[in-house]
Coordinates of N, CA and C and ligand atoms in Angstrom, one line a residue:
X1 N 13.0 27.2 -127.5 CA 12.6 27.5 -126.1 C 13.5 28.6 -125.5
X2 N 13.7 28.6 -124.2 CA 14.4 29.7 -123.6 C 15.9 29.5 -123.7
X3 N 16.3 28.4 -124.3 CA 17.7 27.9 -124.2 C 18.8 29.0 -124.5
X4 N 18.5 29.8 -125.6 CA 19.6 30.7 -126.0 C 19.9 31.8 -124.9
X5 N 18.9 32.0 -124.0 CA 19.2 33.0 -123.0 C 19.6 32.5 -121.7
X6 N 19.6 31.2 -121.6 CA 19.9 30.6 -120.3 C 21.4 30.7 -119.9
X7 N 21.7 31.2 -118.8 CA 23.1 31.4 -118.4 C 23.3 30.6 -117.1
X8 N 24.3 29.7 -117.1 CA 24.6 28.9 -116.0 C 26.0 29.1 -115.4
X9 N 26.1 29.3 -114.1 CA 27.4 29.3 -113.5 C 27.8 27.9 -113.2
X10 N 28.9 27.5 -113.6 CA 29.4 26.1 -113.3 C 30.6 26.2 -112.3
X11 N 30.3 25.9 -111.1 CA 31.4 26.1 -110.0 C 31.9 24.7 -109.7
X12 N 33.1 24.4 -110.2 CA 33.7 23.1 -110.0 C 35.2 23.2 -110.1
X13 N 35.9 22.6 -109.1 CA 37.4 22.7 -109.1 C 38.1 21.7 -110.0
X14 N 37.4 20.6 -110.3 CA 38.0 19.6 -111.2 C 37.9 20.1 -112.7
X15 N 39.1 20.5 -113.3 CA 39.1 21.1 -114.6 C 38.4 20.2 -115.7
X16 N 38.6 18.9 -115.6 CA 38.0 18.0 -116.6 C 36.5 18.0 -116.5
X17 N 36.0 17.9 -115.3 CA 34.6 17.9 -115.0 C 34.0 19.2 -115.4
X18 N 34.7 20.3 -115.1 CA 34.2 21.7 -115.4 C 34.0 21.8 -116.9
X19 N 35.1 21.4 -117.6 CA 35.1 21.6 -119.0 C 34.0 20.7 -119.7
X20 N 33.8 19.5 -119.2 CA 32.8 18.6 -119.7 C 31.4 19.2 -119.6
X21 N 31.2 19.7 -118.4 CA 29.8 20.2 -118.1 C 29.6 21.5 -119.0
X22 N 30.6 22.4 -119.0 CA 30.5 23.6 -119.8 C 30.3 23.3 -121.3
X23 N 31.0 22.4 -121.8 CA 30.9 22.1 -123.3 C 29.6 21.4 -123.6
X24 N 29.1 20.6 -122.7 CA 27.8 20.0 -122.9 C 26.7 21.0 -122.9
X25 N 26.7 21.9 -121.9 CA 25.7 22.9 -121.8 C 25.8 23.9 -123.0
X26 N 27.0 24.2 -123.4 CA 27.1 25.1 -124.6 C 26.5 24.4 -125.8
X27 N 26.7 23.1 -125.9 CA 26.1 22.4 -127.1 C 24.6 22.4 -127.0
X28 N 24.0 22.7 -125.8 CA 22.6 22.9 -125.6 C 22.2 24.3 -125.8
X29 N 23.1 25.1 -126.3 CA 22.8 26.6 -126.5 C 22.6 27.3 -125.2
X30 N 23.3 26.9 -124.2 CA 23.3 27.6 -122.9 C 24.6 28.4 -122.8
X31 N 24.5 29.5 -122.1 CA 25.8 30.3 -121.9 C 26.3 29.8 -120.5
X32 N 27.6 29.6 -120.4 CA 28.1 29.1 -119.1 C 29.2 30.1 -118.7
X33 N 29.4 30.2 -117.4 CA 30.6 30.8 -116.8 C 31.2 29.8 -115.9
X34 N 32.5 29.5 -116.2 CA 33.2 28.5 -115.5 C 33.9 29.1 -114.3
X35 N 33.7 28.6 -113.1 CA 34.3 29.2 -111.9 C 34.9 28.0 -111.2
X36 N 36.1 28.2 -110.5 CA 36.8 27.1 -109.9 C 36.7 27.1 -108.4
X37 N 36.1 28.1 -107.8 CA 36.0 28.1 -106.4 C 34.7 28.9 -105.9
X38 N 34.3 28.5 -104.7 CA 33.1 29.2 -104.1 C 33.3 30.7 -103.9
X39 N 34.6 31.0 -103.5 CA 34.9 32.4 -103.2 C 34.7 33.2 -104.5
X40 N 35.1 32.6 -105.6 CA 35.0 33.3 -106.9 C 33.5 33.5 -107.2
X41 N 32.7 32.5 -106.9 CA 31.3 32.5 -107.1 C 30.7 33.7 -106.3
X42 N 31.0 33.7 -105.0 CA 30.4 34.7 -104.1 C 30.8 36.2 -104.5
X43 N 32.0 36.3 -105.2 CA 32.4 37.6 -105.7 C 31.6 38.0 -106.9
X44 N 31.5 37.0 -107.8 CA 30.9 37.2 -109.1 C 29.4 37.4 -109.1
X45 N 28.7 36.7 -108.2 CA 27.3 36.6 -108.2 C 26.6 38.0 -108.1
X46 N 27.3 38.9 -107.5 CA 26.7 40.2 -107.4 C 26.8 41.1 -108.6
X47 N 27.7 40.7 -109.5 CA 27.9 41.5 -110.7 C 27.2 41.0 -111.9
X48 N 27.2 39.6 -112.0 CA 26.4 39.1 -113.1 C 25.5 37.9 -112.6
X49 N 24.2 38.0 -112.8 CA 23.3 37.1 -112.3 C 23.0 36.0 -113.3
X50 N 23.4 34.7 -112.9 CA 23.0 33.6 -113.8 C 21.6 33.2 -113.6
X51 N 21.1 32.3 -114.4 CA 19.7 31.8 -114.2 C 19.8 30.6 -113.2
X52 N 20.9 30.0 -113.1 CA 21.1 28.8 -112.2 C 22.5 28.6 -111.9
X53 N 22.8 28.0 -110.7 CA 24.2 27.7 -110.4 C 24.3 26.2 -110.2
X54 N 25.3 25.6 -110.9 CA 25.7 24.3 -110.6 C 26.9 24.4 -109.7
X55 N 26.7 23.8 -108.5 CA 27.7 24.1 -107.4 C 28.3 22.8 -106.8
X56 N 29.5 22.6 -107.1 CA 30.2 21.4 -106.6 C 30.3 21.5 -105.1
X57 N 30.0 20.4 -104.4 CA 30.1 20.5 -102.9 C 31.5 20.5 -102.4
X58 N 32.3 19.6 -103.0 CA 33.7 19.5 -102.5 C 34.6 20.5 -103.2
X59 N 34.8 21.7 -102.7 CA 35.7 22.7 -103.2 C 36.7 23.1 -102.2
X60 N 37.9 23.4 -102.7 CA 38.9 23.9 -101.8 C 38.5 25.3 -101.2
X61 N 38.9 25.5 -100.0 CA 38.4 26.8 -99.3 C 36.9 26.6 -98.9
X62 N 36.2 27.7 -99.3 CA 34.7 27.6 -98.9 C 34.1 26.5 -99.7
X63 N 33.4 25.6 -99.0 CA 32.7 24.5 -99.7 C 31.5 24.9 -100.4
X64 N 31.0 24.1 -101.3 CA 29.7 24.4 -102.0 C 28.6 24.5 -101.0
X65 N 28.6 23.7 -100.0 CA 27.5 23.8 -99.0 C 27.5 25.1 -98.3
X66 N 28.7 25.5 -97.9 CA 28.9 26.8 -97.2 C 28.4 27.9 -98.1
X67 N 28.8 27.9 -99.3 CA 28.5 28.9 -100.3 C 26.9 29.0 -100.4
X68 N 26.3 27.8 -100.5 CA 24.9 27.8 -100.6 C 24.2 28.4 -99.4
X69 N 24.8 28.0 -98.2 CA 24.2 28.6 -97.0 C 24.4 30.1 -96.9
X70 N 25.5 30.6 -97.4 CA 25.8 32.0 -97.4 C 24.8 32.8 -98.2
X71 N 24.6 32.2 -99.4 CA 23.7 32.9 -100.4 C 22.3 32.9 -99.8
X72 N 21.8 31.8 -99.2 CA 20.5 31.7 -98.7 C 20.4 32.7 -97.5
X73 N 21.4 32.7 -96.7 CA 21.3 33.6 -95.5 C 21.3 35.1 -95.9
X74 N 21.7 35.4 -97.1 CA 21.6 36.7 -97.6 C 20.3 37.0 -98.3
X75 N 19.4 35.9 -98.3 CA 18.1 36.0 -98.9 C 18.1 35.8 -100.4
X76 N 19.3 35.3 -100.9 CA 19.4 35.0 -102.3 C 18.7 33.7 -102.7
X77 N 17.7 33.8 -103.6 CA 17.0 32.6 -103.9 C 17.3 32.0 -105.3
X78 N 18.5 32.4 -105.8 CA 18.9 31.9 -107.1 C 18.9 30.4 -107.1
X79 N 18.4 29.8 -108.2 CA 18.4 28.3 -108.2 C 19.8 27.7 -108.1
X80 N 19.9 26.7 -107.2 CA 21.2 26.0 -107.1 C 21.0 24.5 -107.2
X81 N 21.8 23.9 -108.0 CA 21.9 22.4 -108.0 C 23.3 22.0 -107.5
X82 N 23.3 21.3 -106.4 CA 24.6 20.8 -105.9 C 25.1 19.6 -106.7
X83 N 26.4 19.6 -106.9 CA 27.0 18.5 -107.6 C 27.8 17.8 -106.4
X84 N 27.4 16.5 -106.2 CA 28.0 15.9 -105.0 C 28.6 14.5 -105.3
X85 N 29.8 14.3 -104.8 CA 30.4 13.0 -105.0 C 29.9 12.1 -103.9
X86 N 29.4 12.6 -102.9 CA 28.9 11.8 -101.7 C 27.5 11.3 -102.0
X87 N 27.3 10.1 -101.5 CA 25.9 9.6 -101.8 C 25.1 9.4 -100.5
X88 N 25.7 9.6 -99.3 CA 25.0 9.4 -98.1 C 23.7 10.2 -98.0
X89 N 22.7 9.6 -97.5 CA 21.4 10.3 -97.4 C 21.5 11.6 -96.6
X90 N 22.4 11.5 -95.6 CA 22.5 12.7 -94.7 C 22.9 14.0 -95.5
X91 N 23.8 13.8 -96.4 CA 24.3 14.9 -97.2 C 23.2 15.4 -98.2
X92 N 22.4 14.4 -98.7 CA 21.3 14.8 -99.6 C 20.3 15.7 -98.9
X93 N 19.9 15.1 -97.7 CA 18.9 15.8 -97.0 C 19.4 17.2 -96.5
X94 N 20.7 17.2 -96.0 CA 21.3 18.4 -95.6 C 21.3 19.4 -96.7
X95 N 21.7 19.0 -97.9 CA 21.8 19.9 -99.0 C 20.5 20.6 -99.2
X96 N 19.4 19.9 -99.2 CA 18.1 20.5 -99.4 C 17.6 21.3 -98.2
X97 N 18.0 20.9 -97.0 CA 17.7 21.6 -95.8 C 18.3 23.0 -95.8
X98 N 19.5 23.1 -96.3 CA 20.1 24.5 -96.4 C 19.7 25.3 -97.6
X99 N 18.8 24.7 -98.3 CA 18.2 25.6 -99.4 C 18.6 25.3 -100.8
X100 N 19.3 24.3 -101.1 CA 19.6 23.9 -102.5 C 18.3 23.5 -103.1
X101 N 18.2 23.7 -104.4 CA 16.9 23.3 -105.1 C 17.0 21.8 -105.5
X102 N 18.1 21.3 -105.7 CA 18.3 19.9 -106.1 C 19.7 19.6 -106.0
X103 N 20.1 18.3 -106.2 CA 21.5 17.9 -106.2 C 21.6 16.7 -107.2
X104 N 22.8 16.5 -107.7 CA 23.0 15.4 -108.6 C 24.3 14.8 -108.2
X105 N 24.2 13.5 -108.0 CA 25.4 12.7 -107.6 C 26.4 12.4 -108.7
X106 N 27.7 12.6 -108.5 CA 28.7 12.2 -109.5 C 28.9 10.7 -109.4
X107 N 29.1 10.0 -110.4 CA 29.1 10.5 -111.8 C 27.6 10.6 -112.3
X108 N 27.4 11.6 -113.1 CA 26.0 11.7 -113.7 C 26.1 11.8 -115.2
X109 N 25.0 11.5 -115.8 CA 25.1 11.6 -117.3 C 24.7 13.0 -117.7
X110 N 25.3 13.6 -118.7 CA 24.9 14.9 -119.2 C 23.4 15.1 -119.4
X111 N 22.8 14.0 -119.9 CA 21.4 14.1 -120.2 C 20.6 14.3 -118.9
X112 N 21.0 13.6 -117.8 CA 20.3 13.7 -116.5 C 20.5 15.1 -116.0
X113 N 21.7 15.6 -116.1 CA 22.0 17.0 -115.6 C 21.1 18.0 -116.3
X114 N 21.0 17.8 -117.6 CA 20.2 18.7 -118.4 C 18.7 18.7 -118.0
X115 N 18.3 17.4 -117.7 CA 16.9 17.3 -117.3 C 16.6 18.0 -116.0
X116 N 17.6 17.9 -115.1 CA 17.4 18.5 -113.8 C 17.4 20.0 -113.9
X117 N 18.3 20.5 -114.8 CA 18.4 22.0 -115.0 C 17.1 22.5 -115.6
X118 N 16.6 21.8 -116.6 CA 15.4 22.2 -117.2 C 14.2 22.2 -116.3
X119 N 14.1 21.1 -115.4 CA 13.0 21.0 -114.5 C 13.0 22.2 -113.5
X120 N 14.2 22.6 -113.1 CA 14.3 23.8 -112.2 C 13.9 25.1 -112.9
X121 N 14.5 25.2 -114.1 CA 14.2 26.4 -114.8 C 12.7 26.6 -115.2
X122 N 12.1 25.5 -115.4 CA 10.6 25.5 -115.7 C 9.9 26.0 -114.5
X123 N 10.3 25.6 -113.3 CA 9.6 26.0 -112.1 C 9.9 27.5 -111.8
X124 N 11.1 27.8 -112.1 CA 11.5 29.2 -111.8 C 10.9 30.2 -112.8
X125 N 10.6 29.7 -114.0 CA 10.1 30.6 -115.0 C 8.6 30.8 -114.9
X126 N 8.0 30.3 -113.9 CA 6.6 30.5 -113.7 C 6.2 31.9 -113.6
X127 N 5.3 32.3 -114.5 CA 4.9 33.7 -114.6 C 3.4 33.9 -114.4
X128 N 2.9 35.0 -114.0 CA 1.5 35.2 -113.8 C 0.8 34.9 -115.1
X129 N -0.4 34.2 -115.1 CA -1.2 34.0 -116.2 C -0.7 32.8 -117.1
X130 N 0.3 32.2 -116.7 CA 0.8 31.0 -117.4 C -0.4 30.0 -117.4
X131 N -0.7 29.4 -118.6 CA -1.9 28.7 -118.7 C -2.1 27.5 -117.8
X132 N -1.2 26.6 -117.6 CA -1.4 25.4 -116.9 C -1.3 25.5 -115.4
X133 N -0.6 26.5 -115.0 CA -0.2 26.4 -113.6 C -0.9 27.5 -112.7
X134 N -1.8 28.3 -113.4 CA -2.3 29.4 -112.7 C -3.0 29.0 -111.4
X135 N -2.6 29.6 -110.3 CA -3.2 29.4 -109.0 C -3.6 30.8 -108.5
X136 N -4.7 30.9 -107.8 CA -5.0 32.2 -107.2 C -4.2 32.4 -106.0
X137 N -4.2 33.6 -105.5 CA -3.6 33.9 -104.2 C -4.4 33.1 -103.2
X138 N -3.6 32.5 -102.3 CA -4.2 31.6 -101.3 C -3.8 32.0 -99.9
X139 N -4.8 32.1 -99.0 CA -4.5 32.4 -97.6 C -4.1 31.1 -96.9
X140 N -2.9 31.2 -96.2 CA -2.4 30.1 -95.4 C -2.1 30.7 -94.1
X141 N -3.0 30.4 -93.1 CA -2.7 31.0 -91.8 C -2.5 32.5 -91.8
X142 N -1.4 32.9 -91.3 CA -1.1 34.3 -91.2 C -0.4 34.8 -92.4
X143 N -0.5 34.1 -93.5 CA 0.2 34.5 -94.7 C -0.8 34.5 -95.9
X144 N -0.4 35.3 -96.9 CA -1.1 35.2 -98.2 C 0.0 34.7 -99.2
X145 N -0.3 33.5 -99.8 CA 0.6 33.0 -100.8 C 0.3 33.6 -102.1
X146 N 1.3 34.3 -102.7 CA 1.1 34.9 -104.0 C 1.9 34.2 -105.0
X147 N 1.3 33.2 -105.7 CA 2.1 32.4 -106.7 C 2.7 33.3 -107.8
X148 N 2.1 34.3 -108.2 CA 2.6 35.1 -109.3 C 3.9 35.8 -108.9
X149 N 4.1 36.1 -107.7 CA 5.3 36.7 -107.2 C 6.2 35.7 -106.5
X150 N 5.8 34.5 -106.4 CA 6.5 33.5 -105.7 C 6.9 33.9 -104.3
X151 N 5.9 34.4 -103.6 CA 6.2 34.8 -102.2 C 5.1 34.6 -101.3
X152 N 5.4 34.6 -100.0 CA 4.4 34.6 -99.0 C 4.5 36.0 -98.3
X153 N 3.3 36.6 -98.1 CA 3.3 37.9 -97.5 C 2.6 37.7 -96.1
X154 N 3.2 38.0 -95.1 CA 2.7 37.9 -93.7 C 1.7 39.0 -93.5
X155 N 0.8 38.8 -92.5 CA -0.2 39.8 -92.2 C 0.4 41.2 -91.8
X156 N 1.6 41.1 -91.3 CA 2.3 42.3 -90.9 C 3.0 43.0 -92.1
X157 N 2.8 42.4 -93.3 CA 3.4 43.0 -94.5 C 4.8 42.5 -94.8
X158 N 5.4 41.8 -93.9 CA 6.7 41.2 -94.3 C 6.6 40.1 -95.3
X159 N 7.7 39.9 -96.1 CA 7.6 39.0 -97.1 C 8.6 37.8 -96.9
X160 N 8.2 36.7 -97.4 CA 9.1 35.5 -97.4 C 9.3 35.1 -98.8
X161 N 10.5 35.2 -99.4 CA 10.7 34.7 -100.7 C 10.9 33.2 -100.6
X162 N 10.5 32.4 -101.6 CA 10.5 31.0 -101.5 C 11.5 30.4 -102.4
X163 N 12.2 29.4 -101.9 CA 13.1 28.6 -102.9 C 12.2 27.9 -103.9
X164 N 12.8 27.4 -104.9 CA 12.0 26.8 -106.0 C 11.3 25.5 -105.4
X165 N 12.0 24.8 -104.5 CA 11.4 23.6 -103.9 C 10.2 24.0 -103.0
X166 N 10.4 25.1 -102.2 CA 9.3 25.5 -101.3 C 8.1 26.0 -102.2
X167 N 8.5 26.7 -103.2 CA 7.4 27.2 -104.1 C 6.6 26.1 -104.7
X168 N 7.3 25.1 -105.3 CA 6.7 24.0 -106.0 C 5.8 23.2 -105.0
X169 N 6.2 23.1 -103.8 CA 5.5 22.3 -102.8 C 4.2 23.1 -102.4
X170 N 4.4 24.3 -102.1 CA 3.3 25.1 -101.6 C 2.3 25.3 -102.7
X171 N 2.7 25.4 -103.9 CA 1.8 25.6 -105.1 C 1.0 24.3 -105.3
X172 N 1.6 23.2 -105.1 CA 0.9 21.9 -105.2 C -0.2 21.8 -104.1
X173 N 0.2 22.2 -102.9 CA -0.8 22.2 -101.8 C -1.9 23.2 -102.1
X174 N -1.6 24.3 -102.6 CA -2.6 25.3 -102.9 C -3.6 24.9 -104.0
X175 N -3.1 24.1 -104.9 CA -3.9 23.6 -106.0 C -4.8 22.5 -105.5
X176 N -4.4 21.9 -104.4 CA -5.2 20.7 -103.9 C -5.5 20.8 -102.4
X177 N -6.3 21.8 -102.1 CA -6.7 21.9 -100.7 C -7.5 20.7 -100.2
X178 N -7.3 20.3 -99.0 CA -8.0 19.2 -98.4 C -8.0 17.9 -99.2
X179 N -6.9 17.7 -99.9 CA -6.6 16.4 -100.6 C -5.3 15.8 -100.0
X180 N -5.4 14.5 -99.6 CA -4.2 13.9 -99.2 C -3.3 13.6 -100.3
X181 N -2.1 14.1 -100.2 CA -1.1 14.0 -101.3 C 0.0 13.1 -100.8
X182 N 0.3 12.1 -101.7 CA 1.4 11.1 -101.2 C 2.8 11.8 -101.4
X183 N 3.7 11.3 -100.6 CA 5.1 11.7 -100.7 C 5.6 11.6 -102.1
X184 N 5.3 10.5 -102.7 CA 5.8 10.2 -104.1 C 5.3 11.2 -105.1
X185 N 4.0 11.6 -104.9 CA 3.5 12.6 -105.8 C 4.2 13.9 -105.6
X186 N 4.3 14.3 -104.3 CA 5.0 15.6 -104.0 C 6.4 15.6 -104.5
X187 N 7.1 14.4 -104.4 CA 8.4 14.3 -104.9 C 8.5 14.5 -106.4
X188 N 7.6 14.0 -107.1 CA 7.5 14.2 -108.6 C 7.3 15.6 -108.9
X189 N 6.4 16.2 -108.2 CA 6.1 17.6 -108.4 C 7.3 18.5 -108.2
X190 N 8.0 18.2 -107.1 CA 9.1 19.1 -106.7 C 10.3 18.8 -107.4
X191 N 10.6 17.6 -107.7 CA 11.9 17.3 -108.3 C 11.9 16.6 -109.7
X192 N 10.7 16.5 -110.2 CA 10.6 15.9 -111.5 C 10.4 14.4 -111.5
X193 N 9.9 13.9 -112.6 CA 9.7 12.5 -112.8 C 11.1 11.8 -112.8
X194 N 11.1 10.6 -112.2 CA 12.4 9.8 -112.3 C 13.4 10.3 -111.3
X195 N 12.9 11.1 -110.3 CA 13.8 11.6 -109.3 C 14.4 10.4 -108.5
X196 N 15.7 10.6 -108.2 CA 16.3 9.5 -107.4 C 16.3 9.8 -105.9
X197 N 15.7 11.0 -105.6 CA 15.6 11.4 -104.2 C 14.6 10.4 -103.5
X198 N 14.9 10.3 -102.2 CA 14.0 9.5 -101.4 C 12.8 10.3 -100.9
X199 N 11.7 9.7 -100.8 CA 10.5 10.4 -100.4 C 10.7 11.2 -99.1
X200 N 11.7 10.7 -98.3 CA 11.9 11.4 -97.0 C 12.4 12.8 -97.2
X201 N 12.9 13.1 -98.4 CA 13.4 14.5 -98.6 C 12.2 15.4 -98.6
X202 N 11.0 14.9 -98.9 CA 9.8 15.7 -98.9 C 9.5 16.1 -97.4
X203 N 9.7 15.2 -96.5 CA 9.5 15.5 -95.1 C 10.4 16.7 -94.6
X204 N 11.6 16.7 -95.2 CA 12.5 17.8 -94.8 C 12.0 19.1 -95.4
X205 N 11.5 19.1 -96.6 CA 11.0 20.3 -97.2 C 9.7 20.8 -96.5
X206 N 8.9 19.8 -96.1 CA 7.6 20.2 -95.4 C 8.0 20.8 -94.0
X207 N 9.0 20.2 -93.4 CA 9.5 20.7 -92.1 C 9.9 22.2 -92.2
X208 N 10.6 22.5 -93.3 CA 11.0 23.9 -93.6 C 9.8 24.8 -93.8
X209 N 8.8 24.3 -94.5 CA 7.6 25.1 -94.8 C 6.8 25.4 -93.5
X210 N 6.8 24.3 -92.7 CA 6.0 24.5 -91.4 C 6.7 25.5 -90.5
X211 N 8.0 25.5 -90.5 CA 8.7 26.6 -89.7 C 8.3 28.0 -90.1
X212 N 7.9 28.1 -91.4 CA 7.5 29.4 -91.9 C 6.1 29.7 -91.5
X213 N 5.2 28.7 -91.8 CA 3.8 29.1 -91.8 C 3.0 28.6 -90.5
X214 N 3.5 27.7 -89.8 CA 2.8 27.1 -88.7 C 3.2 27.9 -87.4
X215 N 2.1 28.4 -86.7 CA 2.4 29.1 -85.4 C 3.1 28.1 -84.4
X216 N 2.7 26.8 -84.5 CA 3.3 25.9 -83.5 C 3.6 24.6 -84.4
X217 N 4.9 24.4 -84.7 CA 5.3 23.3 -85.6 C 5.1 22.0 -84.9
X218 N 4.9 21.9 -83.6 CA 4.6 20.6 -83.0 C 3.1 20.2 -83.2
X219 N 2.3 21.2 -83.5 CA 0.9 20.9 -83.8 C 0.5 21.6 -85.1
X220 N 1.0 21.0 -86.2 CA 0.8 21.6 -87.5 C -0.7 21.6 -87.8
X221 N -1.2 22.8 -88.3 CA -2.6 22.9 -88.6 C -2.8 23.0 -90.1
X222 N -1.9 23.6 -90.8 CA -2.1 23.9 -92.2 C -1.6 22.8 -93.1
X223 N -0.4 22.2 -92.8 CA 0.1 21.1 -93.5 C 0.1 19.9 -92.5
X224 N -0.9 19.1 -92.7 CA -1.1 18.0 -91.8 C -0.5 16.7 -92.3
X225 N 0.0 15.9 -91.4 CA 0.6 14.7 -91.8 C -0.4 13.6 -92.0
X226 N -0.3 12.8 -93.0 CA -1.2 11.7 -93.2 C -0.3 10.5 -93.0
X227 N -0.5 9.8 -91.9 CA 0.3 8.7 -91.5 C 0.6 7.7 -92.6
X228 N 1.9 7.4 -92.8 CA 2.3 6.4 -93.8 C 1.9 6.7 -95.2
X229 N 1.6 8.0 -95.4 CA 1.2 8.3 -96.8 C 1.8 9.6 -97.3
X230 N 1.5 10.7 -96.6 CA 2.0 12.0 -97.1 C 1.4 13.1 -96.3
X231 N 0.9 14.1 -97.0 CA 0.5 15.4 -96.4 C -0.8 15.9 -97.0
X232 N -1.5 16.7 -96.2 CA -2.7 17.3 -96.7 C -2.7 18.8 -96.3
X233 N -3.0 19.6 -97.2 CA -3.0 21.1 -96.9 C -4.4 21.5 -96.6
X234 N -4.6 22.1 -95.4 CA -5.8 22.7 -94.9 C -5.7 24.2 -94.9
X235 N -6.4 24.8 -95.9 CA -6.1 26.2 -96.1 C -6.8 27.1 -95.0
X236 N -8.0 26.9 -94.8 CA -8.8 27.8 -93.9 C -9.3 27.1 -92.7
X237 N -9.1 27.6 -91.6 CA -9.5 26.9 -90.4 C -10.6 27.7 -89.6
X238 N -10.8 28.9 -90.0 CA -11.8 29.7 -89.3 C -12.8 30.3 -90.2
Ligands
CA1 CA1 35.4 19.0 -106.2

C-alpha cells in the first residue's frame, strides 16, 4: 500500500515515548521525523510537508493545542492527531473543535495508533474517480461541495478547505440526502470503527459545519437535528 511513502512528524517531548512511536512507525515502513517541541514543528512544517502530524498536547513552550490552532488559523489542513495524557471530555471536544482530526489518549497501543493513522490517511488520500467513494459535486445552500477537491466553493467564488473530519462528515451527508443518520453511524464514518470518542463529538463537528454553511445557525436548514438520534442533510430547499 502507500506505506513506503508515508511521512509522519512525531512531535513529543518525552524521549522514550518519541522513540517508541518512531521505531514502531518505522517498522511499518513509514518515514518519521522526530521533533521535541511545537516551535520546532512550526519552523519545519514550511520546509518539509509530512502526510500527518502526531502532536503531543503537553509540550514545553507552545502547547500542542496552540500549535494546532496556529496551523489551522493559517489555513493549513494537514492531518493532525493529538496525543493527549488528559482524558476529560472537555479536552477531547476542544481538540476537535480547534481542528484536530483525531486524538489518542496515552497510554495507547501501537496497534491502535497505527489504525488511527491509517484511517485518517485513507480519508485524506481520497482522489477523484476512486471507485467506492465517488460523490458528485453537491449544492449545499450558498456553496458547491466539490468532493474531488475536498473543498466548498461559495457562490462568490471564495473557497473553504475542509479538515478531514469536516470532509468525511459532509461527504457522508452528500451521499445520503434526506436520510436520518445516527450519531453513532456518523462517528464511525468520521473516526473509524471502534472509536472511543463519544457521539457528542459529532455534535461539535456538526456545529462547525453549520457555522460554515448555514446562513442562520440558530435555524439550521441544511443539516437538521433529529432529536435523540442524529442529523439529516437536506440539500436543496428551493
Ligand atoms: Ca508531553
